[in-house]
Amino acid sequence: MINTTDKNTTEPKVVWNFSNRNLAEEELRVLEKGMSYNHSCTVNRSKVISNVEYLFHQASKIPKESIDFKKWDEDPDDIANKEIRVLEPKQLSLAADLKSTTEKFFQHAQMSIKMRKDKNLNGNHDDKILLKLSKDLSILITKPDKGRGVVILDRNDYIEKLEKIL
């Protein structure tokens, strides 16, 4: 068992290594950040927009309509034969507010990600270490049943114990 304390905080960061693999100091340093360590990430714009559209439909009580987009593709200028959705002023206002809020969210998220990348120049190196650990098929990295921390187990031992239980 390896118990280490981060110099910047009073909270102990614990790594339990029950595997036969010896961890390098830099691997320990990255694992000490915990299972909730959020290495460099990006915002999935399409997923956020999809969720905001779902919120709009729920909040505005507009029934989701299936629009036949084939009609729009065939003749985009022929509006007479198309399904057109007309929104009430309250719904338009809600849509505009949601769009504005979503754009502000994207701006703040991008600024936050950029600031974090500038602050953490080791991030790319940490990502490589985590990727290397994740590709090691001899170990399994998980969290403890109770509390916070990181547990490293031999994969084969873990599978054998699970098979005995089942």
C-alpha positions as a Python dict, from the first residue, in 0.01 Angstrom:
ca = {
    (1, 'M'): (0, 0, 0),
    (2, 'I'): (131, 340, -95),
    (3, 'N'): (-6, 638, 91),
    (4, 'T'): (108, 977, -29),
    (5, 'T'): (4, 1332, 53),
    (6, 'D'): (-12, 1612, -201),
    (7, 'K'): (194, 1914, -87),
    (8, 'N'): (-73, 2165, -191),
    (9, 'T'): (-360, 2012, 7),
    (10, 'T'): (-415, 1851, 344),
    (11, 'E'): (-628, 1573, 193),
    (12, 'P'): (-428, 1250, 151),
    (13, 'K'): (-419, 1105, -197),
    (14, 'V'): (-403, 729, -170),
    (15, 'V'): (-287, 472, -423),
    (16, 'W'): (-313, 103, -332),
    (17, 'N'): (-102, -120, -554),
    (18, 'F'): (-205, -486, -507),
    (19, 'S'): (-56, -589, -840),
    (20, 'N'): (284, -734, -919),
    (21, 'R'): (365, -433, -1138),
    (22, 'N'): (605, -176, -997),
    (23, 'L'): (480, 173, -1066),
    (24, 'A'): (721, 449, -1167),
    (25, 'E'): (724, 775, -971),
    (26, 'E'): (558, 966, -1255),
    (27, 'E'): (283, 700, -1282),
    (28, 'L'): (221, 734, -908),
    (29, 'R'): (213, 1113, -938),
    (30, 'V'): (-60, 1093, -1203),
    (31, 'L'): (-259, 824, -1019),
    (32, 'E'): (-245, 1031, -697),
    (33, 'K'): (-471, 1283, -867),
    (34, 'G'): (-751, 1028, -823),
    (35, 'M'): (-1014, 858, -1032),
    (36, 'S'): (-1202, 1184, -1083),
    (37, 'Y'): (-896, 1354, -1235),
    (38, 'N'): (-1023, 1519, -1550),
    (39, 'H'): (-739, 1519, -1795),
    (40, 'S'): (-760, 1743, -2100),
    (41, 'C'): (-1107, 1739, -2243),
    (42, 'T'): (-1324, 1908, -2500),
    (43, 'V'): (-1690, 2002, -2510),
    (44, 'N'): (-1909, 1787, -2733),
    (45, 'R'): (-2101, 2068, -2906),
    (46, 'S'): (-2354, 1846, -3080),
    (47, 'K'): (-2442, 1668, -2756),
    (48, 'V'): (-2487, 1997, -2569),
    (49, 'I'): (-2702, 2141, -2848),
    (50, 'S'): (-2911, 1824, -2856),
    (51, 'N'): (-2969, 1847, -2481),
    (52, 'V'): (-3062, 2216, -2507),
    (53, 'E'): (-3311, 2135, -2784),
    (54, 'Y'): (-3461, 1865, -2563),
    (55, 'L'): (-3486, 2118, -2279),
    (56, 'F'): (-3657, 2363, -2515),
    (57, 'H'): (-3918, 2105, -2616),
    (58, 'Q'): (-3981, 2013, -2252),
    (59, 'A'): (-4001, 2374, -2128),
    (60, 'S'): (-4204, 2518, -2417),
    (61, 'K'): (-4452, 2229, -2437),
    (62, 'I'): (-4402, 2212, -2813),
    (63, 'P'): (-4464, 1858, -2933),
    (64, 'K'): (-4173, 1708, -3118),
    (65, 'E'): (-4271, 1684, -3479),
    (66, 'S'): (-4105, 1470, -3736),
    (67, 'I'): (-4038, 1683, -4038),
    (68, 'D'): (-3997, 1519, -4374),
    (69, 'F'): (-3663, 1668, -4473),
    (70, 'K'): (-3671, 1485, -4806),
    (71, 'K'): (-3932, 1738, -4919),
    (72, 'W'): (-3693, 2021, -4829),
    (73, 'D'): (-3406, 1855, -5017),
    (74, 'E'): (-3610, 1794, -5332),
    (75, 'D'): (-3719, 2153, -5386),
    (76, 'P'): (-3592, 2400, -5125),
    (77, 'D'): (-3766, 2699, -5287),
    (78, 'D'): (-4116, 2547, -5287),
    (79, 'I'): (-4232, 2650, -4939),
    (80, 'A'): (-4602, 2591, -5009),
    (81, 'N'): (-4574, 2212, -4975),
    (82, 'K'): (-4351, 2216, -4668),
    (83, 'E'): (-4427, 2172, -4301),
    (84, 'I'): (-4347, 2498, -4125),
    (85, 'R'): (-4349, 2535, -3750),
    (86, 'V'): (-4479, 2866, -3616),
    (87, 'L'): (-4370, 2963, -3265),
    (88, 'E'): (-4551, 3191, -3025),
    (89, 'P'): (-4369, 3500, -2892),
    (90, 'K'): (-4299, 3334, -2554),
    (91, 'Q'): (-4151, 3033, -2731),
    (92, 'L'): (-3936, 3255, -2953),
    (93, 'S'): (-3813, 3443, -2647),
    (94, 'L'): (-3729, 3116, -2471),
    (95, 'A'): (-3547, 2989, -2780),
    (96, 'A'): (-3343, 3311, -2804),
    (97, 'D'): (-3255, 3297, -2433),
    (98, 'L'): (-3149, 2933, -2459),
    (99, 'K'): (-2936, 3007, -2765),
    (100, 'S'): (-2768, 3300, -2592),
    (101, 'T'): (-2704, 3096, -2277),
    (102, 'T'): (-2567, 2805, -2479),
    (103, 'E'): (-2326, 3032, -2667),
    (104, 'K'): (-2208, 3185, -2337),
    (105, 'F'): (-2157, 2833, -2202),
    (106, 'F'): (-1942, 2740, -2503),
    (107, 'Q'): (-1735, 3059, -2464),
    (108, 'H'): (-1676, 3001, -2091),
    (109, 'A'): (-1598, 2633, -2147),
    (110, 'Q'): (-1341, 2713, -2416),
    (111, 'M'): (-1180, 2981, -2196),
    (112, 'S'): (-1169, 2741, -1903),
    (113, 'I'): (-1013, 2463, -2111),
    (114, 'K'): (-756, 2706, -2256),
    (115, 'M'): (-665, 2842, -1911),
    (116, 'R'): (-631, 2490, -1775),
    (117, 'K'): (-408, 2383, -2064),
    (118, 'D'): (-190, 2693, -2020),
    (119, 'K'): (-167, 2633, -1645),
    (120, 'N'): (-100, 2261, -1672),
    (121, 'L'): (179, 2221, -1924),
    (122, 'N'): (234, 1866, -1796),
    (123, 'G'): (-117, 1767, -1905),
    (124, 'N'): (-12, 1612, -2235),
    (125, 'H'): (258, 1409, -2060),
    (126, 'D'): (4, 1300, -1796),
    (127, 'D'): (-235, 1191, -2071),
    (128, 'K'): (37, 974, -2224),
    (129, 'I'): (107, 813, -1887),
    (130, 'L'): (-263, 741, -1830),
    (131, 'L'): (-295, 598, -2180),
    (132, 'K'): (7, 375, -2122),
    (133, 'L'): (-142, 251, -1793),
    (134, 'S'): (-481, 187, -1955),
    (135, 'K'): (-320, -24, -2227),
    (136, 'D'): (-139, -246, -1976),
    (137, 'L'): (-355, -560, -1987),
    (138, 'S'): (-186, -714, -1682),
    (139, 'I'): (-342, -464, -1440),
    (140, 'L'): (-687, -330, -1357),
    (141, 'I'): (-723, 23, -1219),
    (142, 'T'): (-1035, 91, -1017),
    (143, 'K'): (-1164, 280, -714),
    (144, 'P'): (-1198, 135, -363),
    (145, 'D'): (-1537, 19, -235),
    (146, 'K'): (-1540, 297, 24),
    (147, 'G'): (-1367, 630, 24),
    (148, 'R'): (-1152, 793, -238),
    (149, 'G'): (-838, 668, -398),
    (150, 'V'): (-704, 439, -666),
    (151, 'V'): (-663, 61, -648),
    (152, 'I'): (-439, -132, -886),
    (153, 'L'): (-503, -507, -914),
    (154, 'D'): (-365, -794, -1119),
    (155, 'R'): (-627, -848, -1389),
    (156, 'N'): (-602, -1230, -1380),
    (157, 'D'): (-643, -1243, -1000),
    (158, 'Y'): (-944, -1014, -1022),
    (159, 'I'): (-1110, -1229, -1291),
    (160, 'E'): (-1044, -1549, -1091),
    (161, 'K'): (-1203, -1399, -778),
    (162, 'L'): (-1506, -1285, -978),
    (163, 'E'): (-1549, -1631, -1128),
    (164, 'K'): (-1537, -1787, -780),
    (165, 'I'): (-1808, -1550, -662),
    (166, 'L'): (-2030, -1620, -961),
}
